[in-house]
Amino acid sequence: MTHTRPLAAEFIGTFWLVFGGCGSAVLAAAFPEVGIGLAGVSLAFGLSVLVMAYAIGHISGCHLNPAVSVGLAAAGRFHWADVLPYAAVQVSGAIVASSALYVIASSNPTFSLASGFAANGYAAHSPGGYSLAAGLLAEIILTTIFIIVILGSTDERAPHGFAPIAIGLSLAGIHLMGIPITNVSVNPARSTGPAVMGAGAVVDVLGGAHCGRDCWSARVQLDGASAGGGAGRDEGSADRGLKAVYVAAATSA
């Protein structure tokens, strides 16, 4: 049974991931003369996850991502009954973060949603003009690798205390490669927040129906999560969720 405290932690953590990561893309990436660019945005996403893993990992496991929750459940390290409550607060946190970011960004007279608002997409909505097929393949592969990194770095046989660093760096690396293709997400909540504010209906985003920009991404990422969770499944570590790993690391330090 999921309690209020872990759900609140997931809401706050996902809020920070989207506000910090997407905020860096919307507000700072192309800032005149001192913009942080692709590398800076990638680092912002990675650091957002890294710091939250240390801050709330012992409370909720710091999933911040429905794909992570699904992948952990597929690997036998998270209860399936808790996936939906986690996903609900993760998506809510992403939408609230995107709303706050929109309020801030729209106060600038040069701001326009036509610039994309850090939303994911393909074809005309892909930064590099990549096709739907390329976007699908990239998101599946990158989500799968991300889940494998999470499962491996949080295994009880891995060095304790270093998992947040491995996870954060892997997310930064994923963004370095994936931003030109789809604005990369590997996270259905992160895809949903900007999509709700920028373009497309939330039902389309979550359902994977035929639409123009982000609608396909959530289903693709969950497919990648299931693949990663299945590949990393270890019957001997059943029910050893991320929260237990972070708690064990803290007590052994």
Short mmCIF file of C-alpha atoms in Angstrom, two decimals:
data_model
loop_
_atom_site.label_atom_id
_atom_site.label_comp_id
_atom_site.label_asym_id
_atom_site.label_seq_id
_atom_site.Cartn_x
_atom_site.Cartn_y
_atom_site.Cartn_z
CA MET A 1 0.00 0.00 0.00
CA THR A 2 1.34 3.41 -0.98
CA HIS A 3 1.35 6.04 1.77
CA THR A 4 1.06 9.81 1.46
CA ARG A 5 4.70 10.64 2.19
CA PRO A 6 6.21 8.70 -0.76
CA LEU A 7 3.57 10.12 -3.10
CA ALA A 8 4.32 13.66 -1.93
CA ALA A 9 8.02 13.02 -2.47
CA GLU A 10 7.36 11.77 -6.01
CA PHE A 11 5.27 14.85 -6.77
CA ILE A 12 7.99 17.20 -5.54
CA GLY A 13 10.78 15.28 -7.26
CA THR A 14 8.99 15.12 -10.62
CA PHE A 15 8.09 18.80 -10.31
CA TRP A 16 11.77 19.64 -9.90
CA LEU A 17 12.87 17.38 -12.76
CA VAL A 18 10.48 19.06 -15.20
CA PHE A 19 10.85 22.58 -13.83
CA GLY A 20 14.65 22.37 -13.74
CA GLY A 21 15.18 20.39 -16.93
CA CYS A 22 12.53 21.86 -19.19
CA GLY A 23 13.06 25.27 -17.58
CA SER A 24 16.69 25.14 -18.62
CA ALA A 25 15.63 24.36 -22.19
CA VAL A 26 12.97 27.05 -22.36
CA LEU A 27 14.69 29.85 -20.46
CA ALA A 28 18.43 29.31 -20.65
CA ALA A 29 19.37 27.18 -23.66
CA ALA A 30 19.45 30.02 -26.18
CA PHE A 31 19.93 32.98 -23.84
CA PRO A 32 21.92 35.62 -25.78
CA GLU A 33 25.70 35.22 -25.54
CA VAL A 34 25.67 33.03 -22.41
CA GLY A 35 23.07 30.38 -23.29
CA ILE A 36 23.77 26.90 -21.92
CA GLY A 37 22.95 25.07 -25.16
CA LEU A 38 22.35 21.34 -25.64
CA ALA A 39 25.08 20.29 -23.22
CA GLY A 40 23.77 22.55 -20.49
CA VAL A 41 20.19 21.31 -20.84
CA SER A 42 21.41 17.71 -20.77
CA LEU A 43 23.36 18.38 -17.60
CA ALA A 44 20.35 20.13 -16.03
CA PHE A 45 18.18 17.03 -16.48
CA GLY A 46 20.90 14.75 -15.12
CA LEU A 47 21.61 16.95 -12.10
CA SER A 48 17.90 17.31 -11.33
CA VAL A 49 17.57 13.54 -10.97
CA LEU A 50 20.89 13.17 -9.14
CA VAL A 51 20.10 15.67 -6.38
CA MET A 52 16.56 14.37 -5.92
CA ALA A 53 17.81 10.79 -5.63
CA TYR A 54 19.85 11.88 -2.61
CA ALA A 55 17.04 14.09 -1.28
CA ILE A 56 14.03 11.78 -1.53
CA GLY A 57 15.42 8.38 -2.53
CA HIS A 58 15.05 7.10 1.04
CA ILE A 59 11.41 8.23 1.08
CA SER A 60 9.95 7.08 -2.24
CA GLY A 61 12.80 5.56 -4.22
CA CYS A 62 12.90 8.69 -6.42
CA HIS A 63 11.30 7.21 -9.53
CA LEU A 64 10.09 10.57 -10.95
CA ASN A 65 9.01 8.67 -14.02
CA PRO A 66 6.16 6.23 -14.76
CA ALA A 67 8.54 4.30 -17.01
CA VAL A 68 10.87 3.74 -14.07
CA SER A 69 7.99 2.53 -11.90
CA VAL A 70 6.86 0.13 -14.63
CA GLY A 71 10.41 -1.08 -15.25
CA LEU A 72 11.00 -1.74 -11.56
CA ALA A 73 7.70 -3.60 -11.31
CA ALA A 74 8.59 -5.69 -14.36
CA ALA A 75 11.90 -6.52 -12.68
CA GLY A 76 10.12 -7.60 -9.49
CA ARG A 77 11.48 -4.70 -7.44
CA PHE A 78 8.31 -2.63 -7.08
CA HIS A 79 4.72 -3.62 -6.37
CA TRP A 80 2.43 -3.39 -9.39
CA ALA A 81 -0.34 -2.07 -7.12
CA ASP A 82 1.76 1.04 -6.44
CA VAL A 83 2.53 1.83 -10.09
CA LEU A 84 -0.70 3.74 -10.80
CA PRO A 85 -0.56 5.98 -7.67
CA TYR A 86 3.07 6.77 -8.40
CA ALA A 87 2.31 7.54 -12.06
CA ALA A 88 -0.61 9.78 -11.10
CA VAL A 89 1.46 12.01 -8.83
CA GLN A 90 4.40 12.01 -11.26
CA VAL A 91 2.21 13.25 -14.10
CA SER A 92 0.55 15.77 -11.76
CA GLY A 93 3.93 17.11 -10.66
CA ALA A 94 5.02 17.46 -14.29
CA ILE A 95 1.86 19.36 -15.24
CA VAL A 96 2.14 21.73 -12.28
CA ALA A 97 5.81 22.34 -13.06
CA SER A 98 5.00 23.06 -16.71
CA SER A 99 2.23 25.43 -15.63
CA ALA A 100 4.62 27.33 -13.36
CA LEU A 101 7.23 27.42 -16.12
CA TYR A 102 4.65 28.76 -18.57
CA VAL A 103 3.71 31.60 -16.20
CA ILE A 104 7.36 32.59 -15.89
CA ALA A 105 8.26 32.20 -19.57
CA SER A 106 5.15 33.95 -20.91
CA SER A 107 6.02 37.11 -18.98
CA ASN A 108 8.74 37.69 -21.59
CA PRO A 109 7.22 39.51 -24.60
CA THR A 110 9.35 37.45 -27.01
CA PHE A 111 8.04 34.11 -25.70
CA SER A 112 5.96 31.93 -28.02
CA LEU A 113 4.59 28.42 -27.63
CA ALA A 114 5.42 27.94 -31.30
CA SER A 115 9.04 27.47 -30.24
CA GLY A 116 8.00 24.13 -28.74
CA PHE A 117 8.10 24.68 -24.97
CA ALA A 118 10.56 21.77 -24.62
CA ALA A 119 7.89 19.39 -25.92
CA ASN A 120 8.82 16.09 -27.54
CA GLY A 121 8.07 15.43 -31.19
CA TYR A 122 9.04 14.16 -34.61
CA ALA A 123 9.18 15.50 -38.18
CA ALA A 124 8.44 19.24 -37.99
CA HIS A 125 8.48 19.05 -34.19
CA SER A 126 11.86 17.28 -34.01
CA PRO A 127 14.82 19.63 -33.49
CA GLY A 128 16.71 17.72 -36.19
CA GLY A 129 13.72 16.90 -38.39
CA TYR A 130 13.85 13.17 -37.60
CA SER A 131 11.00 10.87 -38.62
CA LEU A 132 8.44 9.14 -36.44
CA ALA A 133 10.20 5.79 -36.93
CA ALA A 134 13.54 7.27 -35.84
CA GLY A 135 11.91 8.85 -32.80
CA LEU A 136 10.18 5.61 -31.81
CA LEU A 137 13.38 3.60 -32.07
CA ALA A 138 15.44 6.17 -30.19
CA GLU A 139 12.98 6.48 -27.31
CA ILE A 140 12.64 2.70 -26.94
CA ILE A 141 16.40 2.12 -26.91
CA LEU A 142 17.21 5.04 -24.62
CA THR A 143 14.42 4.19 -22.15
CA THR A 144 15.52 0.55 -22.07
CA ILE A 145 19.14 1.49 -21.37
CA PHE A 146 18.06 3.98 -18.69
CA ILE A 147 16.06 1.30 -16.85
CA ILE A 148 18.97 -1.16 -17.09
CA VAL A 149 21.32 1.46 -15.59
CA ILE A 150 18.88 2.08 -12.73
CA LEU A 151 18.45 -1.62 -12.00
CA GLY A 152 22.18 -2.34 -12.18
CA SER A 153 23.38 0.62 -10.14
CA THR A 154 20.82 -0.02 -7.38
CA ASP A 155 21.45 -3.76 -7.16
CA GLU A 156 22.58 -4.87 -3.71
CA ARG A 157 25.83 -6.12 -5.27
CA ALA A 158 26.70 -2.68 -6.70
CA PRO A 159 28.78 -0.17 -4.69
CA HIS A 160 26.53 1.58 -2.18
CA GLY A 161 25.88 5.28 -2.39
CA PHE A 162 26.87 5.80 -6.03
CA ALA A 163 23.59 4.93 -7.77
CA PRO A 164 22.33 8.54 -8.00
CA ILE A 165 25.55 9.55 -9.77
CA ALA A 166 25.28 6.73 -12.32
CA ILE A 167 21.60 7.44 -12.91
CA GLY A 168 22.07 11.19 -13.24
CA LEU A 169 25.02 10.87 -15.60
CA SER A 170 23.19 8.31 -17.74
CA LEU A 171 20.22 10.67 -18.08
CA ALA A 172 22.56 13.51 -19.06
CA GLY A 173 24.19 11.27 -21.67
CA ILE A 174 20.80 10.20 -22.99
CA HIS A 175 19.87 13.85 -23.48
CA LEU A 176 23.14 14.65 -25.23
CA MET A 177 22.27 12.10 -27.89
CA GLY A 178 18.48 12.29 -27.91
CA ILE A 179 17.67 16.00 -27.87
CA PRO A 180 18.31 16.43 -31.61
CA ILE A 181 16.01 13.49 -32.38
CA THR A 182 12.87 14.04 -30.26
CA ASN A 183 13.86 16.60 -27.61
CA VAL A 184 14.22 13.29 -25.73
CA SER A 185 12.14 12.30 -22.74
CA VAL A 186 12.36 8.61 -21.67
CA ASN A 187 9.69 9.76 -19.21
CA PRO A 188 5.92 9.84 -19.90
CA ALA A 189 5.35 12.42 -17.14
CA ARG A 190 7.98 14.76 -18.56
CA SER A 191 6.38 14.35 -22.00
CA THR A 192 2.89 15.05 -20.70
CA GLY A 193 3.56 18.28 -18.78
CA PRO A 194 4.89 20.40 -21.67
CA ALA A 195 2.43 18.78 -24.09
CA VAL A 196 -0.54 19.88 -21.99
CA MET A 197 0.76 23.45 -21.94
CA GLY A 198 2.18 23.60 -25.44
CA ALA A 199 0.09 21.48 -27.80
CA GLY A 200 -2.08 18.39 -27.92
CA ALA A 201 -4.62 16.98 -25.51
CA VAL A 202 -3.54 15.07 -22.44
CA VAL A 203 -5.71 12.14 -23.53
CA ASP A 204 -3.73 11.91 -26.77
CA VAL A 205 -0.42 12.09 -24.95
CA LEU A 206 -1.25 9.32 -22.52
CA GLY A 207 -3.13 7.12 -24.95
CA GLY A 208 -0.71 7.08 -27.86
CA ALA A 209 -3.47 7.97 -30.31
CA HIS A 210 -2.68 9.47 -33.72
CA CYS A 211 -1.69 13.12 -33.22
CA GLY A 212 0.99 15.56 -34.16
CA ARG A 213 3.61 16.05 -31.47
CA ASP A 214 4.02 14.12 -28.21
CA CYS A 215 1.15 11.64 -28.25
CA TRP A 216 3.20 8.58 -29.15
CA SER A 217 5.96 9.05 -26.61
CA ALA A 218 4.37 7.76 -23.41
CA ARG A 219 3.48 4.37 -24.86
CA VAL A 220 6.91 4.02 -26.46
CA GLN A 221 8.69 4.84 -23.20
CA LEU A 222 6.58 2.33 -21.27
CA ASP A 223 7.45 -0.32 -23.86
CA GLY A 224 11.13 0.49 -23.32
CA ALA A 225 10.65 0.37 -19.57
CA SER A 226 9.09 -3.09 -19.76
CA ALA A 227 11.95 -4.29 -21.94
CA GLY A 228 14.55 -2.87 -19.57
CA GLY A 229 12.79 -4.26 -16.52
CA GLY A 230 12.53 -7.69 -18.08
CA ALA A 231 16.19 -7.67 -19.07
CA GLY A 232 17.24 -6.69 -15.56
CA ARG A 233 14.93 -9.00 -13.67
CA ASP A 234 16.63 -10.83 -10.81
CA GLU A 235 14.44 -13.18 -8.82
CA GLY A 236 16.88 -12.99 -5.94
CA SER A 237 16.29 -9.27 -5.50
CA ALA A 238 12.50 -9.29 -5.55
CA ASP A 239 10.90 -6.43 -3.61
CA ARG A 240 14.27 -4.72 -3.17
CA GLY A 241 13.02 -1.37 -4.41
CA LEU A 242 14.98 1.84 -4.83
CA LYS A 243 13.86 3.14 -1.44
CA ALA A 244 15.44 0.16 0.32
CA VAL A 245 18.65 0.65 -1.66
CA TYR A 246 18.98 4.32 -0.71
CA VAL A 247 18.20 3.58 2.94
CA ALA A 248 20.78 0.79 3.02
CA ALA A 249 23.38 3.07 1.45
CA ALA A 250 22.73 5.75 4.04
CA THR A 251 22.96 3.40 7.00
CA SER A 252 26.18 1.82 5.75
CA ALA A 253 27.91 5.17 5.14
#
